[in-house]
Amino acid sequence: GAVVSQHPSRVICKSGTSVKIECRSLDFQATTMFWYRQFPKQSLMLMATSNEGSKATYEQGVEKDKFLINHASLTLSTLTVTSAHPEDSSFYICSARKGSGEQFFGPGTRLTVL
Amino acid sequence: GNSVTQMEGPVTLSEEAFLTINCTYTATGYPSLFWYVQYPGEGLQLLLKATKADDKGSNKGFEATYRKETTSFHLEKGSVQVSDSAVYFCALRGSQGNLIFGKGTKLSVKP
């Protein structure tokens, strides 16, 4: 299967700082990547859809100015959590979609905001 | 809107026991349905899928049948192994191509 990586796997930051999470498709090109957020014992909730070369589409209730998404190439999308607060602490997961439509998931990034 | 409901865990079974994890969905039309598995420390992996009513997805001894009458896609395995211990997510494909997930069911298999 295809491989999707995320970096970092775990990050701890102070309140008010910004954190960037990278999502890379290692062996295929992905015109579309998705960013999900997972709370403990909860489902994965779609945050935004990231299309290469265009603006991301955000789900209702997700602040686009807080969660900045950039999809600069066919193998890289980044999520930047700006001015992070403790309530932003969560598990962030990306997925990349192949041309066939199948999605491949990254291993996730655990963000803890102190 | 579209949604997925799956049985809450955790589910604890002995090795070689029969497994059923219930999943029902609410959707407009007949979306593709999926089961994903997340092993400890790893990302989600596609376990099986079904794209239309009455389709049966199968992989690694797991099966699920797309039942439009009951809007269900229950996951089954006849004999579980310790290595099956993981979190299982039922999902459907939304109109934007994104996936809509259930809350996940943690399975623990004891030797």
JSON list of C-alpha atoms in Angstrom, two decimals:
[
{"chain": "A", "resi": 1, "resn": "GLY", "atom": "CA", "xyz": [0.00, 0.00, 0.00]},
{"chain": "A", "resi": 2, "resn": "ALA", "atom": "CA", "xyz": [0.90, 3.64, -0.25]},
{"chain": "A", "resi": 3, "resn": "VAL", "atom": "CA", "xyz": [2.74, 5.38, 2.57]},
{"chain": "A", "resi": 4, "resn": "VAL", "atom": "CA", "xyz": [1.83, 8.65, 4.21]},
{"chain": "A", "resi": 5, "resn": "SER", "atom": "CA", "xyz": [4.06, 10.19, 6.86]},
{"chain": "A", "resi": 6, "resn": "GLN", "atom": "CA", "xyz": [3.41, 12.89, 9.42]},
{"chain": "A", "resi": 7, "resn": "HIS", "atom": "CA", "xyz": [5.91, 14.99, 11.26]},
{"chain": "A", "resi": 8, "resn": "PRO", "atom": "CA", "xyz": [6.24, 15.46, 14.12]},
{"chain": "A", "resi": 9, "resn": "SER", "atom": "CA", "xyz": [4.57, 12.46, 15.72]},
{"chain": "A", "resi": 10, "resn": "ARG", "atom": "CA", "xyz": [4.33, 14.26, 19.01]},
{"chain": "A", "resi": 11, "resn": "VAL", "atom": "CA", "xyz": [4.70, 17.91, 19.99]},
{"chain": "A", "resi": 12, "resn": "ILE", "atom": "CA", "xyz": [4.34, 19.84, 23.20]},
{"chain": "A", "resi": 13, "resn": "CYS", "atom": "CA", "xyz": [4.15, 23.61, 23.02]},
{"chain": "A", "resi": 14, "resn": "LYS", "atom": "CA", "xyz": [3.33, 26.58, 25.18]},
{"chain": "A", "resi": 15, "resn": "SER", "atom": "CA", "xyz": [0.04, 28.41, 24.92]},
{"chain": "A", "resi": 16, "resn": "GLY", "atom": "CA", "xyz": [0.18, 31.21, 22.35]},
{"chain": "A", "resi": 17, "resn": "THR", "atom": "CA", "xyz": [2.79, 29.61, 20.11]},
{"chain": "A", "resi": 18, "resn": "SER", "atom": "CA", "xyz": [2.24, 28.17, 16.63]},
{"chain": "A", "resi": 19, "resn": "VAL", "atom": "CA", "xyz": [2.85, 24.60, 15.60]},
{"chain": "A", "resi": 20, "resn": "LYS", "atom": "CA", "xyz": [3.29, 23.23, 12.08]},
{"chain": "A", "resi": 21, "resn": "ILE", "atom": "CA", "xyz": [2.43, 19.64, 11.20]},
{"chain": "A", "resi": 22, "resn": "GLU", "atom": "CA", "xyz": [3.57, 18.13, 7.92]},
{"chain": "A", "resi": 23, "resn": "CYS", "atom": "CA", "xyz": [1.83, 15.43, 5.95]},
{"chain": "A", "resi": 24, "resn": "ARG", "atom": "CA", "xyz": [3.69, 13.76, 3.10]},
{"chain": "A", "resi": 25, "resn": "SER", "atom": "CA", "xyz": [2.70, 11.12, 0.60]},
{"chain": "A", "resi": 26, "resn": "LEU", "atom": "CA", "xyz": [5.94, 9.23, 0.15]},
{"chain": "A", "resi": 27, "resn": "ASP", "atom": "CA", "xyz": [5.35, 7.12, -2.93]},
{"chain": "A", "resi": 28, "resn": "PHE", "atom": "CA", "xyz": [2.46, 8.71, -4.77]},
{"chain": "A", "resi": 29, "resn": "GLN", "atom": "CA", "xyz": [1.12, 12.10, -5.73]},
{"chain": "A", "resi": 30, "resn": "ALA", "atom": "CA", "xyz": [-1.97, 13.31, -3.96]},
{"chain": "A", "resi": 31, "resn": "THR", "atom": "CA", "xyz": [-3.99, 16.14, -5.38]},
{"chain": "A", "resi": 32, "resn": "THR", "atom": "CA", "xyz": [-6.24, 15.96, -2.34]},
{"chain": "A", "resi": 33, "resn": "MET", "atom": "CA", "xyz": [-5.33, 15.58, 1.30]},
{"chain": "A", "resi": 34, "resn": "PHE", "atom": "CA", "xyz": [-7.65, 15.63, 4.27]},
{"chain": "A", "resi": 35, "resn": "TRP", "atom": "CA", "xyz": [-7.00, 16.79, 7.81]},
{"chain": "A", "resi": 36, "resn": "TYR", "atom": "CA", "xyz": [-8.87, 15.14, 10.67]},
{"chain": "A", "resi": 37, "resn": "ARG", "atom": "CA", "xyz": [-8.93, 15.72, 14.39]},
{"chain": "A", "resi": 38, "resn": "GLN", "atom": "CA", "xyz": [-9.55, 12.98, 16.91]},
{"chain": "A", "resi": 39, "resn": "PHE", "atom": "CA", "xyz": [-10.53, 13.55, 20.52]},
{"chain": "A", "resi": 40, "resn": "PRO", "atom": "CA", "xyz": [-10.11, 10.79, 23.11]},
{"chain": "A", "resi": 41, "resn": "LYS", "atom": "CA", "xyz": [-12.72, 8.09, 22.64]},
{"chain": "A", "resi": 42, "resn": "GLN", "atom": "CA", "xyz": [-14.26, 10.09, 19.82]},
{"chain": "A", "resi": 43, "resn": "SER", "atom": "CA", "xyz": [-14.44, 9.67, 16.11]},
{"chain": "A", "resi": 44, "resn": "LEU", "atom": "CA", "xyz": [-12.17, 11.33, 13.59]},
{"chain": "A", "resi": 45, "resn": "MET", "atom": "CA", "xyz": [-13.72, 14.64, 12.62]},
{"chain": "A", "resi": 46, "resn": "LEU", "atom": "CA", "xyz": [-12.90, 16.16, 9.25]},
{"chain": "A", "resi": 47, "resn": "MET", "atom": "CA", "xyz": [-11.40, 19.60, 9.64]},
{"chain": "A", "resi": 48, "resn": "ALA", "atom": "CA", "xyz": [-10.60, 20.54, 6.08]},
{"chain": "A", "resi": 49, "resn": "THR", "atom": "CA", "xyz": [-9.95, 19.30, 2.59]},
{"chain": "A", "resi": 50, "resn": "SER", "atom": "CA", "xyz": [-6.69, 20.41, 1.08]},
{"chain": "A", "resi": 51, "resn": "ASN", "atom": "CA", "xyz": [-6.30, 20.61, -2.69]},
{"chain": "A", "resi": 52, "resn": "GLU", "atom": "CA", "xyz": [-2.92, 21.16, -4.29]},
{"chain": "A", "resi": 53, "resn": "GLY", "atom": "CA", "xyz": [-2.52, 24.67, -5.57]},
{"chain": "A", "resi": 54, "resn": "SER", "atom": "CA", "xyz": [-5.76, 26.03, -4.21]},
{"chain": "A", "resi": 55, "resn": "LYS", "atom": "CA", "xyz": [-7.29, 27.15, -0.95]},
{"chain": "A", "resi": 56, "resn": "ALA", "atom": "CA", "xyz": [-8.40, 24.54, 1.53]},
{"chain": "A", "resi": 57, "resn": "THR", "atom": "CA", "xyz": [-12.08, 23.91, 2.14]},
{"chain": "A", "resi": 58, "resn": "TYR", "atom": "CA", "xyz": [-12.91, 24.03, 5.83]},
{"chain": "A", "resi": 59, "resn": "GLU", "atom": "CA", "xyz": [-15.71, 22.23, 7.59]},
{"chain": "A", "resi": 60, "resn": "GLN", "atom": "CA", "xyz": [-18.30, 24.21, 9.47]},
{"chain": "A", "resi": 61, "resn": "GLY", "atom": "CA", "xyz": [-17.04, 25.33, 12.83]},
{"chain": "A", "resi": 62, "resn": "VAL", "atom": "CA", "xyz": [-13.35, 25.08, 11.97]},
{"chain": "A", "resi": 63, "resn": "GLU", "atom": "CA", "xyz": [-11.56, 28.43, 12.13]},
{"chain": "A", "resi": 64, "resn": "LYS", "atom": "CA", "xyz": [-9.57, 28.88, 8.96]},
{"chain": "A", "resi": 65, "resn": "ASP", "atom": "CA", "xyz": [-7.44, 31.62, 10.49]},
{"chain": "A", "resi": 66, "resn": "LYS", "atom": "CA", "xyz": [-6.48, 29.37, 13.36]},
{"chain": "A", "resi": 67, "resn": "PHE", "atom": "CA", "xyz": [-5.83, 26.20, 11.40]},
{"chain": "A", "resi": 68, "resn": "LEU", "atom": "CA", "xyz": [-3.81, 27.27, 8.37]},
{"chain": "A", "resi": 69, "resn": "ILE", "atom": "CA", "xyz": [-3.49, 24.68, 5.65]},
{"chain": "A", "resi": 70, "resn": "ASN", "atom": "CA", "xyz": [-1.06, 24.82, 2.79]},
{"chain": "A", "resi": 71, "resn": "HIS", "atom": "CA", "xyz": [-0.85, 22.23, 0.02]},
{"chain": "A", "resi": 72, "resn": "ALA", "atom": "CA", "xyz": [2.14, 23.49, -1.87]},
{"chain": "A", "resi": 73, "resn": "SER", "atom": "CA", "xyz": [2.99, 20.34, -3.80]},
{"chain": "A", "resi": 74, "resn": "LEU", "atom": "CA", "xyz": [1.48, 17.03, -4.79]},
{"chain": "A", "resi": 75, "resn": "THR", "atom": "CA", "xyz": [3.25, 15.28, -1.93]},
{"chain": "A", "resi": 76, "resn": "LEU", "atom": "CA", "xyz": [3.08, 17.77, 0.93]},
{"chain": "A", "resi": 77, "resn": "SER", "atom": "CA", "xyz": [0.36, 19.44, 2.93]},
{"chain": "A", "resi": 78, "resn": "THR", "atom": "CA", "xyz": [0.95, 21.35, 6.15]},
{"chain": "A", "resi": 79, "resn": "LEU", "atom": "CA", "xyz": [-1.37, 22.26, 8.99]},
{"chain": "A", "resi": 80, "resn": "THR", "atom": "CA", "xyz": [-0.32, 25.15, 11.21]},
{"chain": "A", "resi": 81, "resn": "VAL", "atom": "CA", "xyz": [-2.12, 25.63, 14.49]},
{"chain": "A", "resi": 82, "resn": "THR", "atom": "CA", "xyz": [-1.71, 29.32, 15.22]},
{"chain": "A", "resi": 83, "resn": "SER", "atom": "CA", "xyz": [-1.74, 30.80, 18.71]},
{"chain": "A", "resi": 84, "resn": "ALA", "atom": "CA", "xyz": [-2.38, 27.39, 20.18]},
{"chain": "A", "resi": 85, "resn": "HIS", "atom": "CA", "xyz": [-4.40, 27.02, 23.36]},
{"chain": "A", "resi": 86, "resn": "PRO", "atom": "CA", "xyz": [-4.91, 24.01, 25.65]},
{"chain": "A", "resi": 87, "resn": "GLU", "atom": "CA", "xyz": [-8.25, 23.25, 24.00]},
{"chain": "A", "resi": 88, "resn": "ASP", "atom": "CA", "xyz": [-6.37, 22.66, 20.74]},
{"chain": "A", "resi": 89, "resn": "SER", "atom": "CA", "xyz": [-4.66, 19.68, 22.32]},
{"chain": "A", "resi": 90, "resn": "SER", "atom": "CA", "xyz": [-5.71, 16.69, 20.26]},
{"chain": "A", "resi": 91, "resn": "PHE", "atom": "CA", "xyz": [-4.61, 14.02, 17.83]},
{"chain": "A", "resi": 92, "resn": "TYR", "atom": "CA", "xyz": [-4.34, 15.34, 14.29]},
{"chain": "A", "resi": 93, "resn": "ILE", "atom": "CA", "xyz": [-4.44, 12.88, 11.40]},
{"chain": "A", "resi": 94, "resn": "CYS", "atom": "CA", "xyz": [-3.98, 13.50, 7.71]},
{"chain": "A", "resi": 95, "resn": "SER", "atom": "CA", "xyz": [-4.89, 11.35, 4.77]},
{"chain": "A", "resi": 96, "resn": "ALA", "atom": "CA", "xyz": [-3.89, 11.52, 1.14]},
{"chain": "A", "resi": 97, "resn": "ARG", "atom": "CA", "xyz": [-6.10, 10.43, -1.68]},
{"chain": "A", "resi": 98, "resn": "LYS", "atom": "CA", "xyz": [-4.80, 8.54, -4.67]},
{"chain": "A", "resi": 99, "resn": "GLY", "atom": "CA", "xyz": [-6.22, 8.92, -8.13]},
{"chain": "A", "resi": 100, "resn": "SER", "atom": "CA", "xyz": [-8.20, 5.71, -7.56]},
{"chain": "A", "resi": 101, "resn": "GLY", "atom": "CA", "xyz": [-10.04, 7.46, -4.73]},
{"chain": "A", "resi": 102, "resn": "GLU", "atom": "CA", "xyz": [-8.57, 5.35, -1.96]},
{"chain": "A", "resi": 103, "resn": "GLN", "atom": "CA", "xyz": [-7.33, 7.27, 1.06]},
{"chain": "A", "resi": 104, "resn": "PHE", "atom": "CA", "xyz": [-4.14, 6.48, 2.94]},
{"chain": "A", "resi": 105, "resn": "PHE", "atom": "CA", "xyz": [-3.66, 7.76, 6.45]},
{"chain": "A", "resi": 106, "resn": "GLY", "atom": "CA", "xyz": [-0.70, 9.14, 8.27]},
{"chain": "A", "resi": 107, "resn": "PRO", "atom": "CA", "xyz": [0.17, 7.87, 11.75]},
{"chain": "A", "resi": 108, "resn": "GLY", "atom": "CA", "xyz": [-1.08, 11.03, 13.40]},
{"chain": "A", "resi": 109, "resn": "THR", "atom": "CA", "xyz": [0.42, 13.84, 15.46]},
{"chain": "A", "resi": 110, "resn": "ARG", "atom": "CA", "xyz": [-0.26, 14.21, 19.16]},
{"chain": "A", "resi": 111, "resn": "LEU", "atom": "CA", "xyz": [-0.39, 17.91, 20.06]},
{"chain": "A", "resi": 112, "resn": "THR", "atom": "CA", "xyz": [-0.28, 18.97, 23.69]},
{"chain": "A", "resi": 113, "resn": "VAL", "atom": "CA", "xyz": [-0.60, 22.66, 24.49]},
{"chain": "A", "resi": 114, "resn": "LEU", "atom": "CA", "xyz": [0.47, 23.64, 27.98]},
{"chain": "B", "resi": 1, "resn": "GLY", "atom": "CA", "xyz": [-26.65, 14.57, 7.29]},
{"chain": "B", "resi": 2, "resn": "ASN", "atom": "CA", "xyz": [-24.50, 11.50, 6.90]},
{"chain": "B", "resi": 3, "resn": "SER", "atom": "CA", "xyz": [-23.42, 9.71, 10.03]},
{"chain": "B", "resi": 4, "resn": "VAL", "atom": "CA", "xyz": [-22.05, 6.41, 11.27]},
{"chain": "B", "resi": 5, "resn": "THR", "atom": "CA", "xyz": [-22.87, 4.69, 14.53]},
{"chain": "B", "resi": 6, "resn": "GLN", "atom": "CA", "xyz": [-20.88, 1.76, 15.78]},
{"chain": "B", "resi": 7, "resn": "MET", "atom": "CA", "xyz": [-20.98, -0.22, 18.98]},
{"chain": "B", "resi": 8, "resn": "GLU", "atom": "CA", "xyz": [-18.99, 1.16, 21.83]},
{"chain": "B", "resi": 9, "resn": "GLY", "atom": "CA", "xyz": [-16.12, -0.76, 23.22]},
{"chain": "B", "resi": 10, "resn": "PRO", "atom": "CA", "xyz": [-13.96, -1.91, 24.55]},
{"chain": "B", "resi": 11, "resn": "VAL", "atom": "CA", "xyz": [-14.60, -5.44, 23.40]},
{"chain": "B", "resi": 12, "resn": "THR", "atom": "CA", "xyz": [-12.54, -8.13, 25.08]},
{"chain": "B", "resi": 13, "resn": "LEU", "atom": "CA", "xyz": [-12.46, -11.62, 23.64]},
{"chain": "B", "resi": 14, "resn": "SER", "atom": "CA", "xyz": [-10.46, -14.77, 24.06]},
{"chain": "B", "resi": 15, "resn": "GLU", "atom": "CA", "xyz": [-8.42, -16.05, 21.18]},
{"chain": "B", "resi": 16, "resn": "GLU", "atom": "CA", "xyz": [-10.46, -18.01, 18.61]},
{"chain": "B", "resi": 17, "resn": "ALA", "atom": "CA", "xyz": [-13.72, -16.39, 19.71]},
{"chain": "B", "resi": 18, "resn": "PHE", "atom": "CA", "xyz": [-16.25, -15.04, 17.21]},
{"chain": "B", "resi": 19, "resn": "LEU", "atom": "CA", "xyz": [-16.25, -11.31, 16.67]},
{"chain": "B", "resi": 20, "resn": "THR", "atom": "CA", "xyz": [-19.06, -8.98, 15.67]},
{"chain": "B", "resi": 21, "resn": "ILE", "atom": "CA", "xyz": [-18.78, -5.21, 15.71]},
{"chain": "B", "resi": 22, "resn": "ASN", "atom": "CA", "xyz": [-22.04, -3.54, 14.76]},
{"chain": "B", "resi": 23, "resn": "CYS", "atom": "CA", "xyz": [-22.14, -0.54, 12.45]},
{"chain": "B", "resi": 24, "resn": "THR", "atom": "CA", "xyz": [-25.15, 1.32, 11.11]},
{"chain": "B", "resi": 25, "resn": "TYR", "atom": "CA", "xyz": [-25.23, 4.39, 8.97]},
{"chain": "B", "resi": 26, "resn": "THR", "atom": "CA", "xyz": [-27.45, 7.26, 7.94]},
{"chain": "B", "resi": 27, "resn": "ALA", "atom": "CA", "xyz": [-26.92, 8.63, 4.48]},
{"chain": "B", "resi": 28, "resn": "THR", "atom": "CA", "xyz": [-28.48, 10.03, 1.38]},
{"chain": "B", "resi": 29, "resn": "GLY", "atom": "CA", "xyz": [-28.27, 7.43, -1.32]},
{"chain": "B", "resi": 30, "resn": "TYR", "atom": "CA", "xyz": [-25.92, 4.49, -1.13]},
{"chain": "B", "resi": 31, "resn": "PRO", "atom": "CA", "xyz": [-22.41, 5.58, -0.26]},
{"chain": "B", "resi": 32, "resn": "SER", "atom": "CA", "xyz": [-19.38, 3.33, -0.23]},
{"chain": "B", "resi": 33, "resn": "LEU", "atom": "CA", "xyz": [-18.76, 1.78, 3.19]},
{"chain": "B", "resi": 34, "resn": "PHE", "atom": "CA", "xyz": [-15.46, 0.96, 4.84]},
{"chain": "B", "resi": 35, "resn": "TRP", "atom": "CA", "xyz": [-13.86, -0.62, 7.84]},
{"chain": "B", "resi": 36, "resn": "TYR", "atom": "CA", "xyz": [-10.52, 0.78, 8.92]},
{"chain": "B", "resi": 37, "resn": "VAL", "atom": "CA", "xyz": [-8.21, -0.66, 11.56]},
{"chain": "B", "resi": 38, "resn": "GLN", "atom": "CA", "xyz": [-5.73, 1.21, 13.72]},
{"chain": "B", "resi": 39, "resn": "TYR", "atom": "CA", "xyz": [-3.07, -0.90, 15.36]},
{"chain": "B", "resi": 40, "resn": "PRO", "atom": "CA", "xyz": [-1.27, 0.56, 18.39]},
{"chain": "B", "resi": 41, "resn": "GLY", "atom": "CA", "xyz": [1.10, 3.31, 17.34]},
{"chain": "B", "resi": 42, "resn": "GLU", "atom": "CA", "xyz": [0.14, 3.14, 13.68]},
{"chain": "B", "resi": 43, "resn": "GLY", "atom": "CA", "xyz": [-2.07, 5.03, 11.26]},
{"chain": "B", "resi": 44, "resn": "LEU", "atom": "CA", "xyz": [-5.45, 3.90, 10.03]},
{"chain": "B", "resi": 45, "resn": "GLN", "atom": "CA", "xyz": [-5.37, 1.14, 7.44]},
{"chain": "B", "resi": 46, "resn": "LEU", "atom": "CA", "xyz": [-8.16, 0.10, 5.15]},
{"chain": "B", "resi": 47, "resn": "LEU", "atom": "CA", "xyz": [-9.39, -3.32, 6.22]},
{"chain": "B", "resi": 48, "resn": "LEU", "atom": "CA", "xyz": [-12.22, -3.85, 3.76]},
{"chain": "B", "resi": 49, "resn": "LYS", "atom": "CA", "xyz": [-14.85, -2.01, 1.80]},
{"chain": "B", "resi": 50, "resn": "ALA", "atom": "CA", "xyz": [-18.10, -2.40, -0.10]},
{"chain": "B", "resi": 51, "resn": "THR", "atom": "CA", "xyz": [-19.29, -0.04, -2.79]},
{"chain": "B", "resi": 52, "resn": "LYS", "atom": "CA", "xyz": [-22.89, -1.13, -3.33]},
{"chain": "B", "resi": 53, "resn": "ALA", "atom": "CA", "xyz": [-25.76, -2.89, -1.65]},
{"chain": "B", "resi": 54, "resn": "ASP", "atom": "CA", "xyz": [-25.30, -6.61, -0.98]},
{"chain": "B", "resi": 55, "resn": "ASP", "atom": "CA", "xyz": [-21.58, -6.38, -1.64]},
{"chain": "B", "resi": 56, "resn": "LYS", "atom": "CA", "xyz": [-19.43, -8.29, 0.82]},
{"chain": "B", "resi": 57, "resn": "GLY", "atom": "CA", "xyz": [-16.02, -6.94, 1.68]},
{"chain": "B", "resi": 58, "resn": "SER", "atom": "CA", "xyz": [-13.47, -9.36, 3.07]},
{"chain": "B", "resi": 59, "resn": "ASN", "atom": "CA", "xyz": [-9.85, -9.32, 4.14]},
{"chain": "B", "resi": 60, "resn": "LYS", "atom": "CA", "xyz": [-7.67, -11.19, 6.64]},
{"chain": "B", "resi": 61, "resn": "GLY", "atom": "CA", "xyz": [-10.62, -13.32, 7.72]},
{"chain": "B", "resi": 62, "resn": "PHE", "atom": "CA", "xyz": [-12.82, -10.30, 8.39]},
{"chain": "B", "resi": 63, "resn": "GLU", "atom": "CA", "xyz": [-16.08, -9.83, 6.51]},
{"chain": "B", "resi": 64, "resn": "ALA", "atom": "CA", "xyz": [-18.80, -7.21, 6.29]},
{"chain": "B", "resi": 65, "resn": "THR", "atom": "CA", "xyz": [-21.90, -7.13, 4.08]},
{"chain": "B", "resi": 66, "resn": "TYR", "atom": "CA", "xyz": [-23.53, -3.91, 2.85]},
{"chain": "B", "resi": 67, "resn": "ARG", "atom": "CA", "xyz": [-27.17, -4.22, 3.92]},
{"chain": "B", "resi": 68, "resn": "LYS", "atom": "CA", "xyz": [-29.29, -1.38, 2.60]},
{"chain": "B", "resi": 69, "resn": "GLU", "atom": "CA", "xyz": [-32.47, -2.74, 4.20]},
{"chain": "B", "resi": 70, "resn": "THR", "atom": "CA", "xyz": [-31.03, -2.37, 7.66]},
{"chain": "B", "resi": 71, "resn": "THR", "atom": "CA", "xyz": [-28.48, 0.33, 6.72]},
{"chain": "B", "resi": 72, "resn": "SER", "atom": "CA", "xyz": [-25.81, -1.77, 8.34]},
{"chain": "B", "resi": 73, "resn": "PHE", "atom": "CA", "xyz": [-22.26, -2.92, 7.68]},
{"chain": "B", "resi": 74, "resn": "HIS", "atom": "CA", "xyz": [-21.40, -5.17, 10.61]},
{"chain": "B", "resi": 75, "resn": "LEU", "atom": "CA", "xyz": [-17.85, -6.48, 10.89]},
{"chain": "B", "resi": 76, "resn": "GLU", "atom": "CA", "xyz": [-17.38, -10.19, 11.63]},
{"chain": "B", "resi": 77, "resn": "LYS", "atom": "CA", "xyz": [-14.55, -12.63, 12.08]},
{"chain": "B", "resi": 78, "resn": "GLY", "atom": "CA", "xyz": [-14.98, -16.28, 12.91]},
{"chain": "B", "resi": 79, "resn": "SER", "atom": "CA", "xyz": [-11.87, -16.74, 15.00]},
{"chain": "B", "resi": 80, "resn": "VAL", "atom": "CA", "xyz": [-9.93, -13.78, 16.34]},
{"chain": "B", "resi": 81, "resn": "GLN", "atom": "CA", "xyz": [-6.24, -13.75, 17.15]},
{"chain": "B", "resi": 82, "resn": "VAL", "atom": "CA", "xyz": [-4.21, -11.74, 19.61]},
{"chain": "B", "resi": 83, "resn": "SER", "atom": "CA", "xyz": [-2.77, -9.84, 16.65]},
{"chain": "B", "resi": 84, "resn": "ASP", "atom": "CA", "xyz": [-6.26, -8.55, 15.82]},
{"chain": "B", "resi": 85, "resn": "SER", "atom": "CA", "xyz": [-6.17, -6.34, 18.90]},
{"chain": "B", "resi": 86, "resn": "ALA", "atom": "CA", "xyz": [-6.70, -2.82, 17.57]},
{"chain": "B", "resi": 87, "resn": "VAL", "atom": "CA", "xyz": [-9.27, -0.08, 17.18]},
{"chain": "B", "resi": 88, "resn": "TYR", "atom": "CA", "xyz": [-11.77, -0.61, 14.37]},
{"chain": "B", "resi": 89, "resn": "PHE", "atom": "CA", "xyz": [-13.54, 2.25, 12.62]},
{"chain": "B", "resi": 90, "resn": "CYS", "atom": "CA", "xyz": [-16.58, 2.01, 10.40]},
{"chain": "B", "resi": 91, "resn": "ALA", "atom": "CA", "xyz": [-16.85, 4.78, 7.81]},
{"chain": "B", "resi": 92, "resn": "LEU", "atom": "CA", "xyz": [-18.78, 5.96, 4.79]},
{"chain": "B", "resi": 93, "resn": "ARG", "atom": "CA", "xyz": [-17.63, 8.14, 1.94]},
{"chain": "B", "resi": 94, "resn": "GLY", "atom": "CA", "xyz": [-19.19, 11.57, 1.91]},
{"chain": "B", "resi": 95, "resn": "SER", "atom": "CA", "xyz": [-20.15, 13.58, -1.13]},
{"chain": "B", "resi": 96, "resn": "GLN", "atom": "CA", "xyz": [-16.84, 15.50, -1.06]},
{"chain": "B", "resi": 97, "resn": "GLY", "atom": "CA", "xyz": [-14.82, 12.31, -1.10]},
{"chain": "B", "resi": 98, "resn": "ASN", "atom": "CA", "xyz": [-14.02, 12.63, 2.58]},
{"chain": "B", "resi": 99, "resn": "LEU", "atom": "CA", "xyz": [-14.67, 9.84, 5.06]},
{"chain": "B", "resi": 100, "resn": "ILE", "atom": "CA", "xyz": [-17.21, 10.05, 7.86]},
{"chain": "B", "resi": 101, "resn": "PHE", "atom": "CA", "xyz": [-16.21, 7.83, 10.74]},
{"chain": "B", "resi": 102, "resn": "GLY", "atom": "CA", "xyz": [-17.86, 6.11, 13.64]},
{"chain": "B", "resi": 103, "resn": "LYS", "atom": "CA", "xyz": [-16.32, 6.57, 17.07]},
{"chain": "B", "resi": 104, "resn": "GLY", "atom": "CA", "xyz": [-14.23, 3.45, 16.85]},
{"chain": "B", "resi": 105, "resn": "THR", "atom": "CA", "xyz": [-14.36, 0.19, 18.78]},
{"chain": "B", "resi": 106, "resn": "LYS", "atom": "CA", "xyz": [-11.35, -1.03, 20.68]},
{"chain": "B", "resi": 107, "resn": "LEU", "atom": "CA", "xyz": [-10.84, -4.78, 20.50]},
{"chain": "B", "resi": 108, "resn": "SER", "atom": "CA", "xyz": [-8.60, -6.63, 22.90]},
{"chain": "B", "resi": 109, "resn": "VAL", "atom": "CA", "xyz": [-7.95, -10.31, 22.29]},
{"chain": "B", "resi": 110, "resn": "LYS", "atom": "CA", "xyz": [-6.52, -12.32, 25.17]},
{"chain": "B", "resi": 111, "resn": "PRO", "atom": "CA", "xyz": [-4.48, -15.49, 24.65]}
]
